[in-house]
GROMACS .gro file of C-alpha atoms in nm:
model
  436
    1UNK     CA    1   0.000  -0.003  -0.001
    2UNK     CA    2   0.122   0.351  -0.077
    3UNK     CA    3   0.036   0.472   0.254
    4UNK     CA    4   0.224   0.193   0.453
    5UNK     CA    5   0.538   0.407   0.493
    6UNK     CA    6   0.327   0.680   0.646
    7UNK     CA    7   0.137   0.446   0.871
    8UNK     CA    8   0.453   0.268   1.010
    9UNK     CA    9   0.737   0.520   0.954
   10UNK     CA   10   1.086   0.367   1.031
   11UNK     CA   11   1.347   0.601   1.196
   12UNK     CA   12   1.670   0.616   1.393
   13UNK     CA   13   1.818   0.852   1.639
   14UNK     CA   14   2.161   0.857   1.795
   15UNK     CA   15   2.280   1.104   2.052
   16UNK     CA   16   2.588   1.169   2.273
   17UNK     CA   17   2.658   1.379   2.571
   18UNK     CA   18   3.029   1.435   2.515
   19UNK     CA   19   3.373   1.278   2.561
   20UNK     CA   20   3.591   1.335   2.875
   21UNK     CA   21   3.503   1.194   3.227
   22UNK     CA   22   3.151   1.152   3.343
   23UNK     CA   23   3.128   1.105   3.713
   24UNK     CA   24   2.943   0.799   3.834
   25UNK     CA   25   2.739   1.029   4.059
   26UNK     CA   26   2.600   1.217   3.745
   27UNK     CA   27   2.543   0.911   3.531
   28UNK     CA   28   2.176   0.867   3.613
   29UNK     CA   29   2.093   1.230   3.513
   30UNK     CA   30   2.293   1.189   3.185
   31UNK     CA   31   2.130   0.868   3.111
   32UNK     CA   32   1.797   1.019   3.163
   33UNK     CA   33   1.868   1.326   2.933
   34UNK     CA   34   1.974   1.090   2.659
   35UNK     CA   35   1.659   0.880   2.694
   36UNK     CA   36   1.447   1.177   2.682
   37UNK     CA   37   1.627   1.328   2.377
   38UNK     CA   38   1.579   1.000   2.190
   39UNK     CA   39   1.208   0.986   2.283
   40UNK     CA   40   1.152   1.346   2.174
   41UNK     CA   41   1.311   1.293   1.838
   42UNK     CA   42   1.101   0.973   1.795
   43UNK     CA   43   0.775   1.155   1.875
   44UNK     CA   44   0.839   1.352   1.556
   45UNK     CA   45   0.982   1.096   1.339
   46UNK     CA   46   0.701   0.834   1.416
   47UNK     CA   47   0.448   1.077   1.268
   48UNK     CA   48   0.621   1.050   0.935
   49UNK     CA   49   0.764   1.296   0.678
   50UNK     CA   50   0.433   1.398   0.523
   51UNK     CA   51   0.287   1.481   0.856
   52UNK     CA   52   0.578   1.726   0.922
   53UNK     CA   53   0.556   1.905   0.589
   54UNK     CA   54   0.185   1.920   0.529
   55UNK     CA   55   0.156   2.274   0.674
   56UNK     CA   56   0.402   2.385   0.394
   57UNK     CA   57   0.210   2.242   0.088
   58UNK     CA   58  -0.032   2.520   0.067
   59UNK     CA   59   0.239   2.787   0.017
   60UNK     CA   60   0.438   2.599  -0.252
   61UNK     CA   61   0.279   2.498  -0.571
   62UNK     CA   62   0.547   2.314  -0.766
   63UNK     CA   63   0.703   1.975  -0.713
   64UNK     CA   64   1.050   2.108  -0.668
   65UNK     CA   65   0.939   2.346  -0.398
   66UNK     CA   66   0.736   2.072  -0.218
   67UNK     CA   67   1.034   1.831  -0.216
   68UNK     CA   68   1.267   2.101  -0.088
   69UNK     CA   69   1.022   2.180   0.191
   70UNK     CA   70   0.978   1.815   0.266
   71UNK     CA   71   1.353   1.791   0.348
   72UNK     CA   72   1.349   2.136   0.525
   73UNK     CA   73   1.049   2.068   0.745
   74UNK     CA   74   1.183   1.722   0.837
   75UNK     CA   75   1.525   1.827   0.947
   76UNK     CA   76   1.417   2.152   1.099
   77UNK     CA   77   1.202   1.947   1.320
   78UNK     CA   78   1.507   1.721   1.396
   79UNK     CA   79   1.673   2.020   1.541
   80UNK     CA   80   1.361   2.144   1.728
   81UNK     CA   81   1.278   1.801   1.886
   82UNK     CA   82   1.611   1.738   2.049
   83UNK     CA   83   1.747   2.069   2.129
   84UNK     CA   84   1.506   2.162   2.409
   85UNK     CA   85   1.570   1.842   2.585
   86UNK     CA   86   1.940   1.787   2.573
   87UNK     CA   87   2.079   2.134   2.508
   88UNK     CA   88   1.862   2.384   2.687
   89UNK     CA   89   1.665   2.235   2.971
   90UNK     CA   90   1.910   1.975   3.111
   91UNK     CA   91   2.186   2.126   3.340
   92UNK     CA   92   2.398   1.806   3.327
   93UNK     CA   93   2.515   1.855   2.973
   94UNK     CA   94   2.768   2.113   2.854
   95UNK     CA   95   2.533   2.294   2.625
   96UNK     CA   96   2.301   2.577   2.689
   97UNK     CA   97   2.216   2.565   3.056
   98UNK     CA   98   2.493   2.426   3.267
   99UNK     CA   99   2.750   2.514   3.013
  100UNK     CA  100   3.120   2.570   3.108
  101UNK     CA  101   3.205   2.930   3.166
  102UNK     CA  102   3.448   3.155   2.987
  103UNK     CA  103   3.754   3.302   3.182
  104UNK     CA  104   3.531   3.611   3.243
  105UNK     CA  105   3.265   3.388   3.403
  106UNK     CA  106   2.993   3.401   3.129
  107UNK     CA  107   2.827   3.150   2.892
  108UNK     CA  108   2.934   3.158   2.523
  109UNK     CA  109   2.786   2.871   2.312
  110UNK     CA  110   2.874   2.716   1.972
  111UNK     CA  111   2.636   2.504   1.751
  112UNK     CA  112   2.581   2.361   1.404
  113UNK     CA  113   2.324   2.178   1.201
  114UNK     CA  114   2.367   1.992   0.871
  115UNK     CA  115   2.117   1.843   0.622
  116UNK     CA  116   2.258   1.547   0.440
  117UNK     CA  117   2.043   1.570   0.126
  118UNK     CA  118   2.097   1.934   0.028
  119UNK     CA  119   2.437   1.990   0.205
  120UNK     CA  120   2.285   2.285   0.389
  121UNK     CA  121   2.482   2.390   0.693
  122UNK     CA  122   2.412   2.654   0.951
  123UNK     CA  123   2.654   2.742   1.240
  124UNK     CA  124   2.707   2.996   1.507
  125UNK     CA  125   3.012   3.061   1.723
  126UNK     CA  126   3.088   3.226   2.056
  127UNK     CA  127   2.713   3.341   2.086
  128UNK     CA  128   2.693   3.560   2.394
  129UNK     CA  129   2.431   3.455   2.644
  130UNK     CA  130   2.556   3.677   2.924
  131UNK     CA  131   2.357   3.983   2.803
  132UNK     CA  132   1.988   3.986   2.691
  133UNK     CA  133   2.068   3.713   2.443
  134UNK     CA  134   1.990   3.368   2.304
  135UNK     CA  135   1.915   3.070   2.549
  136UNK     CA  136   1.992   2.801   2.263
  137UNK     CA  137   2.239   2.861   1.993
  138UNK     CA  138   2.125   2.559   1.805
  139UNK     CA  139   1.801   2.756   1.703
  140UNK     CA  140   2.002   3.008   1.508
  141UNK     CA  141   2.218   2.743   1.347
  142UNK     CA  142   1.889   2.561   1.234
  143UNK     CA  143   1.749   2.872   1.105
  144UNK     CA  144   2.056   2.964   0.905
  145UNK     CA  145   2.031   2.611   0.739
  146UNK     CA  146   1.665   2.666   0.668
  147UNK     CA  147   1.733   2.999   0.496
  148UNK     CA  148   1.989   2.841   0.273
  149UNK     CA  149   1.744   2.588   0.160
  150UNK     CA  150   1.479   2.856   0.089
  151UNK     CA  151   1.724   3.092  -0.077
  152UNK     CA  152   1.719   3.463  -0.022
  153UNK     CA  153   1.436   3.675  -0.162
  154UNK     CA  154   1.620   4.003  -0.120
  155UNK     CA  155   1.831   4.124  -0.415
  156UNK     CA  156   1.989   3.780  -0.455
  157UNK     CA  157   2.199   3.815  -0.146
  158UNK     CA  158   2.381   3.493  -0.049
  159UNK     CA  159   2.245   3.366   0.288
  160UNK     CA  160   2.504   3.327   0.547
  161UNK     CA  161   2.618   2.991   0.691
  162UNK     CA  162   2.816   3.096   0.987
  163UNK     CA  163   2.767   3.387   1.227
  164UNK     CA  164   2.963   3.464   1.534
  165UNK     CA  165   2.937   3.665   1.855
  166UNK     CA  166   2.710   3.968   1.875
  167UNK     CA  167   2.638   3.952   1.511
  168UNK     CA  168   2.460   3.612   1.563
  169UNK     CA  169   2.261   3.743   1.849
  170UNK     CA  170   2.138   4.053   1.648
  171UNK     CA  171   2.060   3.831   1.346
  172UNK     CA  172   1.856   3.594   1.570
  173UNK     CA  173   1.668   3.892   1.721
  174UNK     CA  174   1.581   4.011   1.367
  175UNK     CA  175   1.449   3.668   1.283
  176UNK     CA  176   1.205   3.653   1.584
  177UNK     CA  177   1.409   3.410   1.803
  178UNK     CA  178   1.309   3.482   2.166
  179UNK     CA  179   1.595   3.642   2.368
  180UNK     CA  180   1.623   3.669   2.742
  181UNK     CA  181   1.518   4.019   2.862
  182UNK     CA  182   1.793   4.092   3.097
  183UNK     CA  183   2.140   3.979   3.195
  184UNK     CA  184   2.004   3.857   3.527
  185UNK     CA  185   1.754   3.642   3.353
  186UNK     CA  186   2.023   3.498   3.125
  187UNK     CA  187   2.241   3.415   3.418
  188UNK     CA  188   1.970   3.264   3.624
  189UNK     CA  189   1.868   3.031   3.330
  190UNK     CA  190   2.217   2.932   3.196
  191UNK     CA  191   2.469   2.949   3.486
  192UNK     CA  192   2.420   2.661   3.729
  193UNK     CA  193   2.562   2.655   4.077
  194UNK     CA  194   2.780   2.362   3.973
  195UNK     CA  195   2.922   2.557   3.669
  196UNK     CA  196   2.972   2.863   3.883
  197UNK     CA  197   3.172   2.654   4.149
  198UNK     CA  198   3.384   2.495   3.878
  199UNK     CA  199   3.454   2.831   3.735
  200UNK     CA  200   3.558   2.984   4.074
  201UNK     CA  201   3.800   2.689   4.131
  202UNK     CA  202   3.976   2.723   3.791
  203UNK     CA  203   3.968   3.096   3.803
  204UNK     CA  204   4.138   3.106   4.143
  205UNK     CA  205   4.403   2.854   4.003
  206UNK     CA  206   4.464   3.075   3.701
  207UNK     CA  207   4.486   3.405   3.911
  208UNK     CA  208   4.732   3.234   4.147
  209UNK     CA  209   4.955   3.106   3.872
  210UNK     CA  210   4.953   3.451   3.701
  211UNK     CA  211   5.030   3.630   4.033
  212UNK     CA  212   5.313   3.413   4.138
  213UNK     CA  213   5.447   3.399   3.774
  214UNK     CA  214   5.532   3.033   3.830
  215UNK     CA  215   5.709   2.843   3.552
  216UNK     CA  216   5.549   2.635   3.278
  217UNK     CA  217   5.525   2.326   3.486
  218UNK     CA  218   5.276   2.481   3.706
  219UNK     CA  219   5.075   2.597   3.407
  220UNK     CA  220   5.085   2.262   3.255
  221UNK     CA  221   4.947   2.112   3.569
  222UNK     CA  222   4.659   2.351   3.581
  223UNK     CA  223   4.564   2.289   3.207
  224UNK     CA  224   4.579   1.921   3.274
  225UNK     CA  225   4.317   1.983   3.552
  226UNK     CA  226   4.100   2.147   3.282
  227UNK     CA  227   4.147   1.886   3.014
  228UNK     CA  228   3.954   1.593   3.177
  229UNK     CA  229   4.211   1.439   3.379
  230UNK     CA  230   4.047   1.347   3.715
  231UNK     CA  231   4.369   1.203   3.862
  232UNK     CA  232   4.516   1.564   3.859
  233UNK     CA  233   4.222   1.713   4.051
  234UNK     CA  234   4.372   1.715   4.403
  235UNK     CA  235   4.236   2.048   4.492
  236UNK     CA  236   3.866   2.071   4.549
  237UNK     CA  237   3.629   2.353   4.668
  238UNK     CA  238   3.584   2.197   5.016
  239UNK     CA  239   3.885   2.205   5.250
  240UNK     CA  240   4.121   2.094   4.985
  241UNK     CA  241   3.962   1.746   4.966
  242UNK     CA  242   3.984   1.549   4.636
  243UNK     CA  243   3.681   1.588   4.415
  244UNK     CA  244   3.819   1.400   4.127
  245UNK     CA  245   3.566   1.128   4.114
  246UNK     CA  246   3.266   1.360   4.194
  247UNK     CA  247   3.309   1.617   3.922
  248UNK     CA  248   3.246   1.585   3.546
  249UNK     CA  249   3.522   1.675   3.311
  250UNK     CA  250   3.324   1.679   2.977
  251UNK     CA  251   3.552   1.823   2.703
  252UNK     CA  252   3.311   1.973   2.462
  253UNK     CA  253   3.025   1.892   2.232
  254UNK     CA  254   2.692   1.709   2.253
  255UNK     CA  255   2.532   1.594   1.936
  256UNK     CA  256   2.251   1.425   1.744
  257UNK     CA  257   2.207   1.227   1.422
  258UNK     CA  258   1.857   1.153   1.288
  259UNK     CA  259   1.744   0.941   0.992
  260UNK     CA  260   1.377   0.923   0.868
  261UNK     CA  261   1.185   0.644   0.699
  262UNK     CA  262   1.301   0.741   0.341
  263UNK     CA  263   1.672   0.763   0.450
  264UNK     CA  264   1.688   1.146   0.484
  265UNK     CA  265   1.958   1.234   0.731
  266UNK     CA  266   2.057   1.528   0.948
  267UNK     CA  267   2.307   1.598   1.224
  268UNK     CA  268   2.371   1.871   1.474
  269UNK     CA  269   2.614   1.966   1.752
  270UNK     CA  270   2.602   2.214   2.040
  271UNK     CA  271   2.851   2.319   2.313
  272UNK     CA  272   2.933   2.558   2.580
  273UNK     CA  273   3.301   2.487   2.509
  274UNK     CA  274   3.594   2.399   2.740
  275UNK     CA  275   3.607   2.534   3.092
  276UNK     CA  276   3.777   2.873   3.134
  277UNK     CA  277   3.807   2.929   2.752
  278UNK     CA  278   3.914   3.259   2.612
  279UNK     CA  279   3.605   3.468   2.540
  280UNK     CA  280   3.542   3.483   2.168
  281UNK     CA  281   3.691   3.127   2.123
  282UNK     CA  282   3.494   2.931   1.854
  283UNK     CA  283   3.495   2.557   1.918
  284UNK     CA  284   3.444   2.222   1.754
  285UNK     CA  285   3.062   2.239   1.752
  286UNK     CA  286   3.055   2.535   1.515
  287UNK     CA  287   3.326   2.438   1.261
  288UNK     CA  288   3.232   2.312   0.924
  289UNK     CA  289   3.328   1.947   0.879
  290UNK     CA  290   3.442   1.910   1.238
  291UNK     CA  291   3.166   1.893   1.500
  292UNK     CA  292   2.898   1.727   1.277
  293UNK     CA  293   2.847   1.612   0.919
  294UNK     CA  294   2.564   1.449   0.710
  295UNK     CA  295   2.552   1.318   0.366
  296UNK     CA  296   2.327   1.100   0.144
  297UNK     CA  297   2.592   1.042  -0.128
  298UNK     CA  298   2.942   0.911  -0.134
  299UNK     CA  299   3.234   1.083  -0.301
  300UNK     CA  300   3.134   0.965  -0.654
  301UNK     CA  301   2.771   1.037  -0.632
  302UNK     CA  302   2.635   0.689  -0.535
  303UNK     CA  303   2.376   0.675  -0.267
  304UNK     CA  304   2.546   0.654   0.077
  305UNK     CA  305   2.355   0.765   0.387
  306UNK     CA  306   2.601   0.861   0.667
  307UNK     CA  307   2.617   1.107   0.955
  308UNK     CA  308   2.867   1.187   1.234
  309UNK     CA  309   2.920   1.393   1.540
  310UNK     CA  310   3.256   1.447   1.717
  311UNK     CA  311   3.336   1.555   2.072
  312UNK     CA  312   3.648   1.617   2.273
  313UNK     CA  313   3.977   1.808   2.232
  314UNK     CA  314   3.835   2.054   1.987
  315UNK     CA  315   4.143   2.211   1.833
  316UNK     CA  316   4.287   1.862   1.728
  317UNK     CA  317   3.962   1.738   1.590
  318UNK     CA  318   3.908   2.070   1.398
  319UNK     CA  319   4.238   2.052   1.243
  320UNK     CA  320   4.154   1.703   1.105
  321UNK     CA  321   3.794   1.781   0.996
  322UNK     CA  322   3.697   1.484   1.213
  323UNK     CA  323   3.332   1.449   1.133
  324UNK     CA  324   3.367   1.496   0.761
  325UNK     CA  325   3.670   1.259   0.727
  326UNK     CA  326   3.481   0.994   0.927
  327UNK     CA  327   3.198   1.008   0.670
  328UNK     CA  328   3.433   0.997   0.378
  329UNK     CA  329   3.639   0.713   0.527
  330UNK     CA  330   3.323   0.512   0.584
  331UNK     CA  331   3.201   0.565   0.227
  332UNK     CA  332   3.530   0.446   0.088
  333UNK     CA  333   3.587   0.152   0.294
  334UNK     CA  334   3.392  -0.187   0.323
  335UNK     CA  335   3.516  -0.232   0.689
  336UNK     CA  336   3.226  -0.066   0.845
  337UNK     CA  337   3.167   0.255   1.055
  338UNK     CA  338   3.368   0.139   1.356
  339UNK     CA  339   3.671   0.105   1.137
  340UNK     CA  340   3.625   0.457   0.990
  341UNK     CA  341   3.574   0.606   1.340
  342UNK     CA  342   3.880   0.438   1.484
  343UNK     CA  343   4.098   0.529   1.183
  344UNK     CA  344   4.024   0.904   1.212
  345UNK     CA  345   4.048   0.904   1.589
  346UNK     CA  346   4.382   0.722   1.585
  347UNK     CA  347   4.522   1.000   1.377
  348UNK     CA  348   4.383   1.266   1.609
  349UNK     CA  349   4.552   1.070   1.910
  350UNK     CA  350   4.883   1.049   1.720
  351UNK     CA  351   4.877   1.412   1.636
  352UNK     CA  352   4.806   1.517   1.992
  353UNK     CA  353   5.074   1.291   2.137
  354UNK     CA  354   5.327   1.450   1.912
  355UNK     CA  355   5.238   1.797   2.010
  356UNK     CA  356   5.180   1.727   2.389
  357UNK     CA  357   4.826   1.828   2.378
  358UNK     CA  358   4.513   1.658   2.524
  359UNK     CA  359   4.396   1.355   2.322
  360UNK     CA  360   4.049   1.288   2.495
  361UNK     CA  361   3.790   1.263   2.208
  362UNK     CA  362   3.488   1.061   2.103
  363UNK     CA  363   3.335   1.009   1.765
  364UNK     CA  364   2.970   0.880   1.692
  365UNK     CA  365   2.883   0.759   1.334
  366UNK     CA  366   2.567   0.649   1.196
  367UNK     CA  367   2.551   0.473   0.851
  368UNK     CA  368   2.214   0.360   0.701
  369UNK     CA  369   2.143   0.098   0.446
  370UNK     CA  370   1.997   0.236   0.118
  371UNK     CA  371   1.611   0.231   0.160
  372UNK     CA  372   1.422  -0.041  -0.008
  373UNK     CA  373   1.175   0.075  -0.273
  374UNK     CA  374   0.892  -0.159  -0.367
  375UNK     CA  375   0.624  -0.114  -0.624
  376UNK     CA  376   0.352   0.136  -0.517
  377UNK     CA  377   0.539   0.195  -0.192
  378UNK     CA  378   0.755   0.478  -0.070
  379UNK     CA  379   1.118   0.382   0.001
  380UNK     CA  380   1.170   0.248   0.346
  381UNK     CA  381   1.471   0.231   0.553
  382UNK     CA  382   1.598  -0.122   0.634
  383UNK     CA  383   1.873  -0.110   0.895
  384UNK     CA  384   2.130   0.114   1.060
  385UNK     CA  385   2.494   0.051   1.151
  386UNK     CA  386   2.637   0.278   1.425
  387UNK     CA  387   2.960   0.299   1.597
  388UNK     CA  388   3.133   0.501   1.873
  389UNK     CA  389   3.504   0.529   1.913
  390UNK     CA  390   3.667   0.713   2.200
  391UNK     CA  391   4.006   0.790   2.345
  392UNK     CA  392   3.862   0.969   2.661
  393UNK     CA  393   3.780   0.819   2.999
  394UNK     CA  394   3.421   0.792   2.901
  395UNK     CA  395   3.175   0.880   2.635
  396UNK     CA  396   2.805   0.899   2.671
  397UNK     CA  397   2.586   0.769   2.389
  398UNK     CA  398   2.219   0.669   2.333
  399UNK     CA  399   2.016   0.547   2.038
  400UNK     CA  400   1.665   0.452   1.949
  401UNK     CA  401   1.509   0.288   1.632
  402UNK     CA  402   1.164   0.218   1.518
  403UNK     CA  403   1.206  -0.163   1.594
  404UNK     CA  404   1.316  -0.083   1.949
  405UNK     CA  405   1.083  -0.089   2.254
  406UNK     CA  406   1.287   0.180   2.437
  407UNK     CA  407   1.612   0.376   2.386
  408UNK     CA  408   1.939   0.224   2.479
  409UNK     CA  409   2.183   0.456   2.663
  410UNK     CA  410   2.528   0.395   2.811
  411UNK     CA  411   2.813   0.588   2.963
  412UNK     CA  412   3.085   0.395   2.775
  413UNK     CA  413   3.408   0.378   2.998
  414UNK     CA  414   3.776   0.308   2.912
  415UNK     CA  415   3.893  -0.051   2.927
  416UNK     CA  416   4.203  -0.250   2.905
  417UNK     CA  417   4.193  -0.225   2.529
  418UNK     CA  418   4.212   0.147   2.545
  419UNK     CA  419   4.538   0.108   2.763
  420UNK     CA  420   4.693  -0.095   2.483
  421UNK     CA  421   4.569   0.105   2.182
  422UNK     CA  422   4.460   0.432   2.322
  423UNK     CA  423   4.116   0.380   2.164
  424UNK     CA  424   3.804   0.189   2.268
  425UNK     CA  425   3.502   0.137   2.045
  426UNK     CA  426   3.140   0.020   2.047
  427UNK     CA  427   2.927  -0.083   1.753
  428UNK     CA  428   2.594  -0.206   1.685
  429UNK     CA  429   2.354  -0.305   1.377
  430UNK     CA  430   2.001  -0.213   1.424
  431UNK     CA  431   1.718  -0.356   1.195
  432UNK     CA  432   1.440  -0.103   1.173
  433UNK     CA  433   1.145  -0.331   1.079
  434UNK     CA  434   0.965  -0.478   1.386
  435UNK     CA  435   0.950  -0.854   1.392
  436UNK     CA  436   0.595  -1.000   1.383
   0.00000   0.00000   0.00000
């Protein structure tokens, strides 16, 4: 039946909550956030592509416009469905509320969204939330991608794909995105007590080091503390007691990859950046080809549905265009997504080791089988292969498909394998048709 795909849409969503060190005491809240994010995405994807775009049909008369709006509406909703849950409302993640603070004690966020069919990409960096500003940077990124897909009606101007700082905030306001009314309101919403205490600790360490003008070994020790090494955390906020196993040291990005019943794929990333970052720093989550990537075609034009999100030591991952390279590697190899993730991550680890920089990172990759097309039926997604590779002490991931009863979530932790190779990995194949 032609309506079968609409009645029983297949879908898949994968999320992560960052690479670094996730304290066992915070694991429950992180697992809950990932479950809620998966369920929120599923609630949209279950309704099917045509449900999501039906409101657009009355405004667009020709087939090309309708098809473009189908993709737009679908992937716009991908962004909307998971960002309120993972990025804005939940203070346990490093994105939006609960983000790491800059050296000045404020929140600046990065985010990006990519549509696999059109290649549309929207990104914002160092968006200030410490003045009357945006609660959620991913909303601006998604709107930038949307405008690329629609095209500009004004004098043929090229729609931007990447906005930063105050310019991003002003543009968001001009597009009707809700802004906080006052600085106090922004701080009350975005800056959690836990983030403030962490900032006070690291700020005191930085001020002390600068005042005493100690040698580089002291500075190195401080930076190691910031870069997800709990064994270095010997100075806590309470009487000098160790808080290493109680604090999270999540390096950077959280992300999502969604695939609908017809194989349309989109990905997104959002981050509050590393702790005590320099104001104005643009991180991994905003950079083209680095924090997220999605594509429905391989290098030579053949159908190949793949999406990726990366997290961790941002500068190293940015230099290697980690997310894009993973997708390309997966399309060129027959070894599967786990091999592609590990290959790219190994190069990041080796480069970081050579330069003496942090090597904690995690990569999440989703590869979809080409949808099956039967006579008089819409194409339907068959199965998903997913993989997660990480060199960090832990990496939080979750996933949910149309054949599953409930989302699966896990905080992956380093093992003996990582001790030998520097990298751990997880992989799974998920059929999307429910067994009778």
